Amino acid sequence: METQDFLRVINELDFILDDIDEISGQLDLTKAENNKMFQAISGIEKTKRILVELFPSIKSLDYDVREDLTAELMES
């Protein structure tokens, strides 16, 4: 696996968060709907944090890939 494969996953999560934000900004959500949207966003953000921590520490990855991931993910 290449560094870019892992970074693409993180970037996709960012795109999803942006899309959800854009969609919810165009809708008149009820309080309950807004709460559900917040839960969804929080879940995606939590997933992203977990993956950002996990990816560079996967032991089966080549050392260079882990180092590249560490550097790339620290920048973001």
GROMACS .gro file of N, CA and C in nm:
model
  228
    1MET      N    1   0.085  -0.117   0.000
    1MET     CA    2   0.000   0.000   0.000
    1MET      C    3   0.090   0.124   0.000
    2GLU      N    4   0.040   0.226  -0.063
    2GLU     CA    5   0.113   0.351  -0.076
    2GLU      C    6   0.056   0.456   0.019
    3THR      N    7   0.138   0.552   0.051
    3THR     CA    8   0.097   0.663   0.137
    3THR      C    9  -0.029   0.729   0.084
    4GLN      N   10  -0.034   0.748  -0.046
    4GLN     CA   11  -0.148   0.817  -0.108
    4GLN      C   12  -0.280   0.744  -0.087
    5ASP      N   13  -0.275   0.612  -0.077
    5ASP     CA   14  -0.398   0.535  -0.053
    5ASP      C   15  -0.460   0.573   0.081
    6PHE      N   16  -0.377   0.587   0.182
    6PHE     CA   17  -0.425   0.623   0.315
    6PHE      C   18  -0.469   0.769   0.321
    7LEU      N   19  -0.393   0.855   0.256
    7LEU     CA   20  -0.429   0.997   0.255
    7LEU      C   21  -0.559   1.021   0.181
    8ARG      N   22  -0.585   0.940   0.077
    8ARG     CA   23  -0.711   0.953   0.003
    8ARG      C   24  -0.830   0.926   0.094
    9VAL      N   25  -0.818   0.827   0.183
    9VAL     CA   26  -0.927   0.796   0.277
    9VAL      C   27  -0.954   0.917   0.368
   10ILE      N   28  -0.848   0.975   0.421
   10ILE     CA   29  -0.863   1.092   0.509
   10ILE      C   30  -0.924   1.207   0.432
   11ASN      N   31  -0.878   1.230   0.309
   11ASN     CA   32  -0.932   1.339   0.227
   11ASN      C   33  -1.079   1.316   0.194
   12GLU      N   34  -1.115   1.191   0.169
   12GLU     CA   35  -1.256   1.160   0.141
   12GLU      C   36  -1.344   1.194   0.260
   13LEU      N   37  -1.296   1.166   0.380
   13LEU     CA   38  -1.372   1.203   0.500
   13LEU      C   39  -1.390   1.353   0.508
   14ASP      N   40  -1.286   1.428   0.474
   14ASP     CA   41  -1.297   1.574   0.472
   14ASP      C   42  -1.401   1.621   0.370
   15PHE      N   43  -1.401   1.558   0.252
   15PHE     CA   44  -1.500   1.593   0.150
   15PHE      C   45  -1.641   1.563   0.197
   16ILE      N   46  -1.658   1.449   0.262
   16ILE     CA   47  -1.790   1.412   0.315
   16ILE      C   48  -1.836   1.514   0.418
   17LEU      N   49  -1.746   1.554   0.508
   17LEU     CA   50  -1.782   1.655   0.609
   17LEU      C   51  -1.820   1.787   0.543
   18ASP      N   52  -1.745   1.827   0.441
   18ASP     CA   53  -1.779   1.950   0.368
   18ASP      C   54  -1.915   1.939   0.300
   19ASP      N   55  -1.942   1.823   0.239
   19ASP     CA   56  -2.070   1.803   0.171
   19ASP      C   57  -2.186   1.807   0.270
   20ILE      N   58  -2.169   1.744   0.385
   20ILE     CA   59  -2.275   1.746   0.486
   20ILE      C   60  -2.299   1.888   0.533
   21ASP      N   61  -2.192   1.962   0.556
   21ASP     CA   62  -2.204   2.102   0.599
   21ASP      C   63  -2.278   2.185   0.494
   22GLU      N   64  -2.244   2.164   0.368
   22GLU     CA   65  -2.310   2.237   0.260
   22GLU      C   66  -2.458   2.201   0.251
   23ILE      N   67  -2.488   2.073   0.260
   23ILE     CA   68  -2.628   2.029   0.252
   23ILE      C   69  -2.708   2.085   0.369
   24SER      N   70  -2.654   2.071   0.490
   24SER     CA   71  -2.730   2.116   0.606
   24SER      C   72  -2.745   2.268   0.608
   25GLY      N   73  -2.652   2.339   0.546
   25GLY     CA   74  -2.663   2.484   0.536
   25GLY      C   75  -2.773   2.529   0.441
   26GLN      N   76  -2.814   2.440   0.352
   26GLN     CA   77  -2.918   2.473   0.255
   26GLN      C   78  -3.057   2.428   0.299
   27LEU      N   79  -3.064   2.361   0.413
   27LEU     CA   80  -3.191   2.308   0.460
   27LEU      C   81  -3.234   2.378   0.588
   28ASP      N   82  -3.363   2.380   0.609
   28ASP     CA   83  -3.419   2.432   0.733
   28ASP      C   84  -3.450   2.312   0.821
   29LEU      N   85  -3.352   2.271   0.900
   29LEU     CA   86  -3.364   2.150   0.980
   29LEU      C   87  -3.436   2.176   1.111
   30THR      N   88  -3.514   2.078   1.152
   30THR     CA   89  -3.573   2.085   1.285
   30THR      C   90  -3.463   2.062   1.389
   31LYS      N   91  -3.495   2.085   1.513
   31LYS     CA   92  -3.397   2.063   1.619
   31LYS      C   93  -3.354   1.917   1.621
   32ALA      N   94  -3.448   1.825   1.608
   32ALA     CA   95  -3.417   1.682   1.609
   32ALA      C   96  -3.330   1.646   1.489
   33GLU      N   97  -3.364   1.699   1.373
   33GLU     CA   98  -3.284   1.672   1.253
   33GLU      C   99  -3.143   1.729   1.268
   34ASN      N  100  -3.134   1.849   1.323
   34ASN     CA  101  -3.005   1.913   1.344
   34ASN      C  102  -2.920   1.831   1.441
   35ASN      N  103  -2.983   1.778   1.546
   35ASN     CA  104  -2.912   1.692   1.641
   35ASN      C  105  -2.858   1.566   1.573
   36LYS      N  106  -2.939   1.505   1.488
   36LYS     CA  107  -2.896   1.386   1.415
   36LYS      C  108  -2.779   1.420   1.321
   37MET      N  109  -2.788   1.535   1.256
   37MET     CA  110  -2.682   1.579   1.167
   37MET      C  111  -2.553   1.600   1.246
   38PHE      N  112  -2.566   1.660   1.364
   38PHE     CA  113  -2.450   1.681   1.451
   38PHE      C  114  -2.389   1.548   1.493
   39GLN      N  115  -2.474   1.449   1.525
   39GLN     CA  116  -2.424   1.317   1.562
   39GLN      C  117  -2.347   1.253   1.447
   40ALA      N  118  -2.400   1.268   1.327
   40ALA     CA  119  -2.334   1.212   1.209
   40ALA      C  120  -2.198   1.278   1.187
   41ILE      N  121  -2.195   1.409   1.197
   41ILE     CA  122  -2.069   1.483   1.179
   41ILE      C  123  -1.969   1.443   1.287
   42SER      N  124  -2.015   1.435   1.409
   42SER     CA  125  -1.926   1.395   1.520
   42SER      C  126  -1.869   1.255   1.498
   43GLY      N  127  -1.952   1.165   1.449
   43GLY     CA  128  -1.906   1.029   1.422
   43GLY      C  129  -1.799   1.025   1.314
   44ILE      N  130  -1.818   1.102   1.210
   44ILE     CA  131  -1.719   1.107   1.102
   44ILE      C  132  -1.590   1.170   1.151
   45GLU      N  133  -1.602   1.277   1.230
   45GLU     CA  134  -1.482   1.341   1.285
   45GLU      C  135  -1.406   1.246   1.377
   46LYS      N  136  -1.479   1.169   1.456
   46LYS     CA  137  -1.416   1.072   1.545
   46LYS      C  138  -1.346   0.964   1.463
   47THR      N  139  -1.411   0.917   1.359
   47THR     CA  140  -1.351   0.818   1.271
   47THR      C  141  -1.222   0.871   1.210
   48LYS      N  142  -1.225   0.995   1.166
   48LYS     CA  143  -1.106   1.056   1.107
   48LYS      C  144  -0.992   1.061   1.208
   49ARG      N  145  -1.021   1.103   1.331
   49ARG     CA  146  -0.917   1.110   1.436
   49ARG      C  147  -0.857   0.972   1.461
   50ILE      N  148  -0.943   0.871   1.467
   50ILE     CA  149  -0.895   0.735   1.491
   50ILE      C  150  -0.803   0.690   1.377
   51LEU      N  151  -0.845   0.713   1.253
   51LEU     CA  152  -0.766   0.670   1.139
   51LEU      C  153  -0.634   0.746   1.127
   52VAL      N  154  -0.638   0.876   1.158
   52VAL     CA  155  -0.514   0.956   1.155
   52VAL      C  156  -0.414   0.901   1.255
   53GLU      N  157  -0.462   0.854   1.367
   53GLU     CA  158  -0.374   0.795   1.468
   53GLU      C  159  -0.331   0.654   1.429
   54LEU      N  160  -0.423   0.578   1.372
   54LEU     CA  161  -0.397   0.438   1.340
   54LEU      C  162  -0.304   0.420   1.220
   55PHE      N  163  -0.332   0.488   1.111
   55PHE     CA  164  -0.260   0.461   0.986
   55PHE      C  165  -0.108   0.461   1.001
   56PRO      N  166  -0.048   0.563   1.061
   56PRO     CA  167   0.099   0.564   1.069
   56PRO      C  168   0.156   0.458   1.163
   57SER      N  169   0.071   0.395   1.242
   57SER     CA  170   0.122   0.298   1.340
   57SER      C  171   0.098   0.153   1.299
   58ILE      N  172   0.045   0.131   1.181
   58ILE     CA  173   0.019  -0.007   1.135
   58ILE      C  174   0.153  -0.075   1.110
   59LYS      N  175   0.180  -0.176   1.188
   59LYS     CA  176   0.311  -0.243   1.188
   59LYS      C  177   0.343  -0.312   1.055
   60SER      N  178   0.242  -0.358   0.984
   60SER     CA  179   0.269  -0.432   0.860
   60SER      C  180   0.302  -0.341   0.742
   61LEU      N  181   0.293  -0.210   0.761
   61LEU     CA  182   0.331  -0.116   0.655
   61LEU      C  183   0.482  -0.100   0.650
   62ASP      N  184   0.532  -0.073   0.531
   62ASP     CA  185   0.674  -0.042   0.518
   62ASP      C  186   0.709   0.078   0.603
   63TYR      N  187   0.829   0.077   0.654
   63TYR     CA  188   0.876   0.187   0.740
   63TYR      C  189   0.861   0.322   0.669
   64ASP      N  190   0.898   0.328   0.540
   64ASP     CA  191   0.891   0.454   0.466
   64ASP      C  192   0.748   0.506   0.456
   65VAL      N  193   0.654   0.416   0.436
   65VAL     CA  194   0.513   0.456   0.428
   65VAL      C  195   0.467   0.511   0.563
   66ARG      N  196   0.504   0.443   0.671
   66ARG     CA  197   0.466   0.493   0.804
   66ARG      C  198   0.526   0.630   0.830
   67GLU      N  199   0.651   0.649   0.792
   67GLU     CA  200   0.716   0.779   0.811
   67GLU      C  201   0.648   0.887   0.727
   68ASP      N  202   0.618   0.855   0.601
   68ASP     CA  203   0.549   0.952   0.514
   68ASP      C  204   0.411   0.988   0.570
   69LEU      N  205   0.340   0.887   0.617
   69LEU     CA  206   0.208   0.913   0.675
   69LEU      C  207   0.217   1.001   0.797
   70THR      N  208   0.314   0.973   0.882
   70THR     CA  209   0.333   1.054   1.003
   70THR      C  210   0.357   1.199   0.964
   71ALA      N  211   0.445   1.222   0.869
   71ALA     CA  212   0.477   1.358   0.825
   71ALA      C  213   0.356   1.426   0.762
   72GLU      N  214   0.289   1.356   0.672
   72GLU     CA  215   0.174   1.413   0.602
   72GLU      C  216   0.058   1.445   0.696
   73LEU      N  217   0.031   1.354   0.788
   73LEU     CA  218  -0.084   1.371   0.875
   73LEU      C  219  -0.057   1.474   0.986
   74MET      N  220   0.067   1.497   1.018
   74MET     CA  221   0.100   1.601   1.116
   74MET      C  222   0.078   1.740   1.057
   75GLU      N  223   0.091   1.751   0.925
   75GLU     CA  224   0.074   1.879   0.857
   75GLU      C  225  -0.072   1.920   0.851
   76SER      N  226  -0.161   1.823   0.852
   76SER     CA  227  -0.303   1.855   0.836
   76SER      C  228  -0.373   1.877   0.969
   0.00000   0.00000   0.00000
